[in-house]
């Protein structure tokens, strides 16, 4: 059986998230309003499938919400240029670490970033 592959993805968010969401604002004190607001995630689906799940408020069979409220409300589109250089991973733990690494790197570049 093929091993599950995890991909990292980046979604651009409306800048309204910065003015309307206090938690998002608090997580991004470095943001100066010039670059975009972003969401970084990881998935075993394709980034496109995962984006659709976020936008539609997807829930699994047990009823757990698997979509991010921030993306559901403010997500605009995928930003492949910010994640295409990252190869899929077979370890969920590695993917979670890479999600955080990319998110913090984008913050250092002065993007406003949300990740879980």
PDB file of C-alpha atoms in Angstrom:
ATOM      1  CA  UNK A   1       0.000   0.000   0.000  1.00  0.00           C
ATOM      2  CA  UNK A   2       1.280   3.461  -0.914  1.00  0.00           C
ATOM      3  CA  UNK A   3       2.398   5.633   1.960  1.00  0.00           C
ATOM      4  CA  UNK A   4       0.375   8.767   2.646  1.00  0.00           C
ATOM      5  CA  UNK A   5       2.019  11.896   1.290  1.00  0.00           C
ATOM      6  CA  UNK A   6       1.651  15.221   3.091  1.00  0.00           C
ATOM      7  CA  UNK A   7       1.899  18.511   1.239  1.00  0.00           C
ATOM      8  CA  UNK A   8       2.402  22.012   2.557  1.00  0.00           C
ATOM      9  CA  UNK A   9       0.196  24.756   1.102  1.00  0.00           C
ATOM     10  CA  UNK A  10      -0.276  28.511   1.443  1.00  0.00           C
ATOM     11  CA  UNK A  11      -3.558  30.401   1.056  1.00  0.00           C
ATOM     12  CA  UNK A  12      -3.752  34.150   0.641  1.00  0.00           C
ATOM     13  CA  UNK A  13      -6.242  35.783   3.000  1.00  0.00           C
ATOM     14  CA  UNK A  14      -8.130  39.036   2.636  1.00  0.00           C
ATOM     15  CA  UNK A  15      -6.369  41.828   4.563  1.00  0.00           C
ATOM     16  CA  UNK A  16      -9.678  42.296   6.432  1.00  0.00           C
ATOM     17  CA  UNK A  17      -8.532  39.388   8.644  1.00  0.00           C
ATOM     18  CA  UNK A  18      -5.894  41.698  10.163  1.00  0.00           C
ATOM     19  CA  UNK A  19      -8.380  44.413  11.092  1.00  0.00           C
ATOM     20  CA  UNK A  20     -11.268  42.103  12.075  1.00  0.00           C
ATOM     21  CA  UNK A  21      -9.503  39.265  13.955  1.00  0.00           C
ATOM     22  CA  UNK A  22      -7.708  40.178  17.206  1.00  0.00           C
ATOM     23  CA  UNK A  23      -5.959  36.780  17.540  1.00  0.00           C
ATOM     24  CA  UNK A  24      -4.574  37.071  14.011  1.00  0.00           C
ATOM     25  CA  UNK A  25      -3.391  40.617  14.722  1.00  0.00           C
ATOM     26  CA  UNK A  26      -1.779  39.585  18.027  1.00  0.00           C
ATOM     27  CA  UNK A  27       0.088  36.717  16.305  1.00  0.00           C
ATOM     28  CA  UNK A  28       1.588  39.103  13.746  1.00  0.00           C
ATOM     29  CA  UNK A  29       3.044  42.183  15.485  1.00  0.00           C
ATOM     30  CA  UNK A  30       5.714  42.410  12.743  1.00  0.00           C
ATOM     31  CA  UNK A  31       3.110  43.025   9.996  1.00  0.00           C
ATOM     32  CA  UNK A  32       3.330  46.473   8.410  1.00  0.00           C
ATOM     33  CA  UNK A  33       0.445  46.169   5.929  1.00  0.00           C
ATOM     34  CA  UNK A  34       2.658  46.004   2.824  1.00  0.00           C
ATOM     35  CA  UNK A  35       2.707  42.255   2.096  1.00  0.00           C
ATOM     36  CA  UNK A  36      -0.221  39.816   2.185  1.00  0.00           C
ATOM     37  CA  UNK A  37      -1.957  37.931   4.979  1.00  0.00           C
ATOM     38  CA  UNK A  38      -1.443  34.163   4.614  1.00  0.00           C
ATOM     39  CA  UNK A  39      -2.549  30.816   6.024  1.00  0.00           C
ATOM     40  CA  UNK A  40      -0.038  27.942   6.005  1.00  0.00           C
ATOM     41  CA  UNK A  41      -1.273  24.377   6.330  1.00  0.00           C
ATOM     42  CA  UNK A  42      -0.425  20.774   5.572  1.00  0.00           C
ATOM     43  CA  UNK A  43      -2.627  18.099   4.061  1.00  0.00           C
ATOM     44  CA  UNK A  44      -2.752  14.549   2.738  1.00  0.00           C
ATOM     45  CA  UNK A  45      -5.051  15.820  -0.027  1.00  0.00           C
ATOM     46  CA  UNK A  46      -4.018  18.061  -2.908  1.00  0.00           C
ATOM     47  CA  UNK A  47      -3.720  21.726  -1.893  1.00  0.00           C
ATOM     48  CA  UNK A  48      -6.645  22.505  -4.213  1.00  0.00           C
ATOM     49  CA  UNK A  49      -8.902  19.879  -2.560  1.00  0.00           C
ATOM     50  CA  UNK A  50      -7.920  21.176   0.888  1.00  0.00           C
ATOM     51  CA  UNK A  51      -8.675  24.772  -0.101  1.00  0.00           C
ATOM     52  CA  UNK A  52     -12.173  23.725  -1.199  1.00  0.00           C
ATOM     53  CA  UNK A  53     -12.666  21.923   2.145  1.00  0.00           C
ATOM     54  CA  UNK A  54     -11.711  25.101   4.015  1.00  0.00           C
ATOM     55  CA  UNK A  55     -14.036  27.316   1.956  1.00  0.00           C
ATOM     56  CA  UNK A  56     -17.024  24.973   2.347  1.00  0.00           C
ATOM     57  CA  UNK A  57     -16.643  24.435   6.125  1.00  0.00           C
ATOM     58  CA  UNK A  58     -15.914  20.721   5.661  1.00  0.00           C
ATOM     59  CA  UNK A  59     -16.745  18.300   8.494  1.00  0.00           C
ATOM     60  CA  UNK A  60     -15.582  14.677   8.666  1.00  0.00           C
ATOM     61  CA  UNK A  61     -17.912  11.672   9.069  1.00  0.00           C
ATOM     62  CA  UNK A  62     -17.887  12.108  12.856  1.00  0.00           C
ATOM     63  CA  UNK A  63     -18.964  15.728  12.515  1.00  0.00           C
ATOM     64  CA  UNK A  64     -15.653  17.350  13.453  1.00  0.00           C
ATOM     65  CA  UNK A  65     -14.991  20.585  11.625  1.00  0.00           C
ATOM     66  CA  UNK A  66     -11.760  20.162   9.675  1.00  0.00           C
ATOM     67  CA  UNK A  67     -11.742  23.575   8.039  1.00  0.00           C
ATOM     68  CA  UNK A  68     -10.136  26.706   9.414  1.00  0.00           C
ATOM     69  CA  UNK A  69     -12.666  29.431  10.231  1.00  0.00           C
ATOM     70  CA  UNK A  70     -10.087  32.036   9.181  1.00  0.00           C
ATOM     71  CA  UNK A  71      -9.738  30.466   5.711  1.00  0.00           C
ATOM     72  CA  UNK A  72     -13.490  29.852   5.429  1.00  0.00           C
ATOM     73  CA  UNK A  73     -14.163  33.546   6.048  1.00  0.00           C
ATOM     74  CA  UNK A  74     -11.084  35.283   4.577  1.00  0.00           C
ATOM     75  CA  UNK A  75      -9.415  32.801   2.180  1.00  0.00           C
ATOM     76  CA  UNK A  76      -8.930  34.132  -1.350  1.00  0.00           C
ATOM     77  CA  UNK A  77      -6.777  31.671  -3.302  1.00  0.00           C
ATOM     78  CA  UNK A  78      -3.768  29.350  -3.177  1.00  0.00           C
ATOM     79  CA  UNK A  79      -0.250  30.834  -3.485  1.00  0.00           C
ATOM     80  CA  UNK A  80       1.728  27.978  -5.147  1.00  0.00           C
ATOM     81  CA  UNK A  81       4.814  30.167  -5.644  1.00  0.00           C
ATOM     82  CA  UNK A  82       5.262  30.163  -1.855  1.00  0.00           C
ATOM     83  CA  UNK A  83       5.110  26.360  -1.413  1.00  0.00           C
ATOM     84  CA  UNK A  84       5.893  24.587  -4.728  1.00  0.00           C
ATOM     85  CA  UNK A  85       9.570  24.269  -3.750  1.00  0.00           C
ATOM     86  CA  UNK A  86       8.650  21.964  -0.827  1.00  0.00           C
ATOM     87  CA  UNK A  87       8.459  18.285  -1.746  1.00  0.00           C
ATOM     88  CA  UNK A  88       5.667  16.119  -0.288  1.00  0.00           C
ATOM     89  CA  UNK A  89       6.622  14.218   2.879  1.00  0.00           C
ATOM     90  CA  UNK A  90       5.680  10.736   4.103  1.00  0.00           C
ATOM     91  CA  UNK A  91       5.786  11.642   7.803  1.00  0.00           C
ATOM     92  CA  UNK A  92       2.958  13.665   9.355  1.00  0.00           C
ATOM     93  CA  UNK A  93       5.356  14.896  12.046  1.00  0.00           C
ATOM     94  CA  UNK A  94       7.811  16.142   9.399  1.00  0.00           C
ATOM     95  CA  UNK A  95       4.975  17.891   7.568  1.00  0.00           C
ATOM     96  CA  UNK A  96       3.800  19.621  10.762  1.00  0.00           C
ATOM     97  CA  UNK A  97       7.370  20.782  11.446  1.00  0.00           C
ATOM     98  CA  UNK A  98       7.719  22.055   7.857  1.00  0.00           C
ATOM     99  CA  UNK A  99       4.366  23.891   8.148  1.00  0.00           C
ATOM    100  CA  UNK A 100       5.668  25.746  11.203  1.00  0.00           C
ATOM    101  CA  UNK A 101       9.082  26.388   9.627  1.00  0.00           C
ATOM    102  CA  UNK A 102       7.518  27.886   6.480  1.00  0.00           C
ATOM    103  CA  UNK A 103       5.043  29.967   8.492  1.00  0.00           C
ATOM    104  CA  UNK A 104       7.799  31.448  10.666  1.00  0.00           C
ATOM    105  CA  UNK A 105      10.000  32.098   7.619  1.00  0.00           C
ATOM    106  CA  UNK A 106       7.148  33.972   5.914  1.00  0.00           C
ATOM    107  CA  UNK A 107       6.618  35.992   9.115  1.00  0.00           C
ATOM    108  CA  UNK A 108      10.307  36.911   9.075  1.00  0.00           C
ATOM    109  CA  UNK A 109       9.721  38.200   5.536  1.00  0.00           C
ATOM    110  CA  UNK A 110       6.974  40.450   7.031  1.00  0.00           C
ATOM    111  CA  UNK A 111       3.924  38.546   5.813  1.00  0.00           C
ATOM    112  CA  UNK A 112       1.105  38.178   8.349  1.00  0.00           C
ATOM    113  CA  UNK A 113       0.743  34.391   8.808  1.00  0.00           C
ATOM    114  CA  UNK A 114      -1.688  32.055  10.564  1.00  0.00           C
ATOM    115  CA  UNK A 115      -0.979  28.338  11.080  1.00  0.00           C
ATOM    116  CA  UNK A 116      -2.186  25.704  13.541  1.00  0.00           C
TER     117      UNK A 116
END
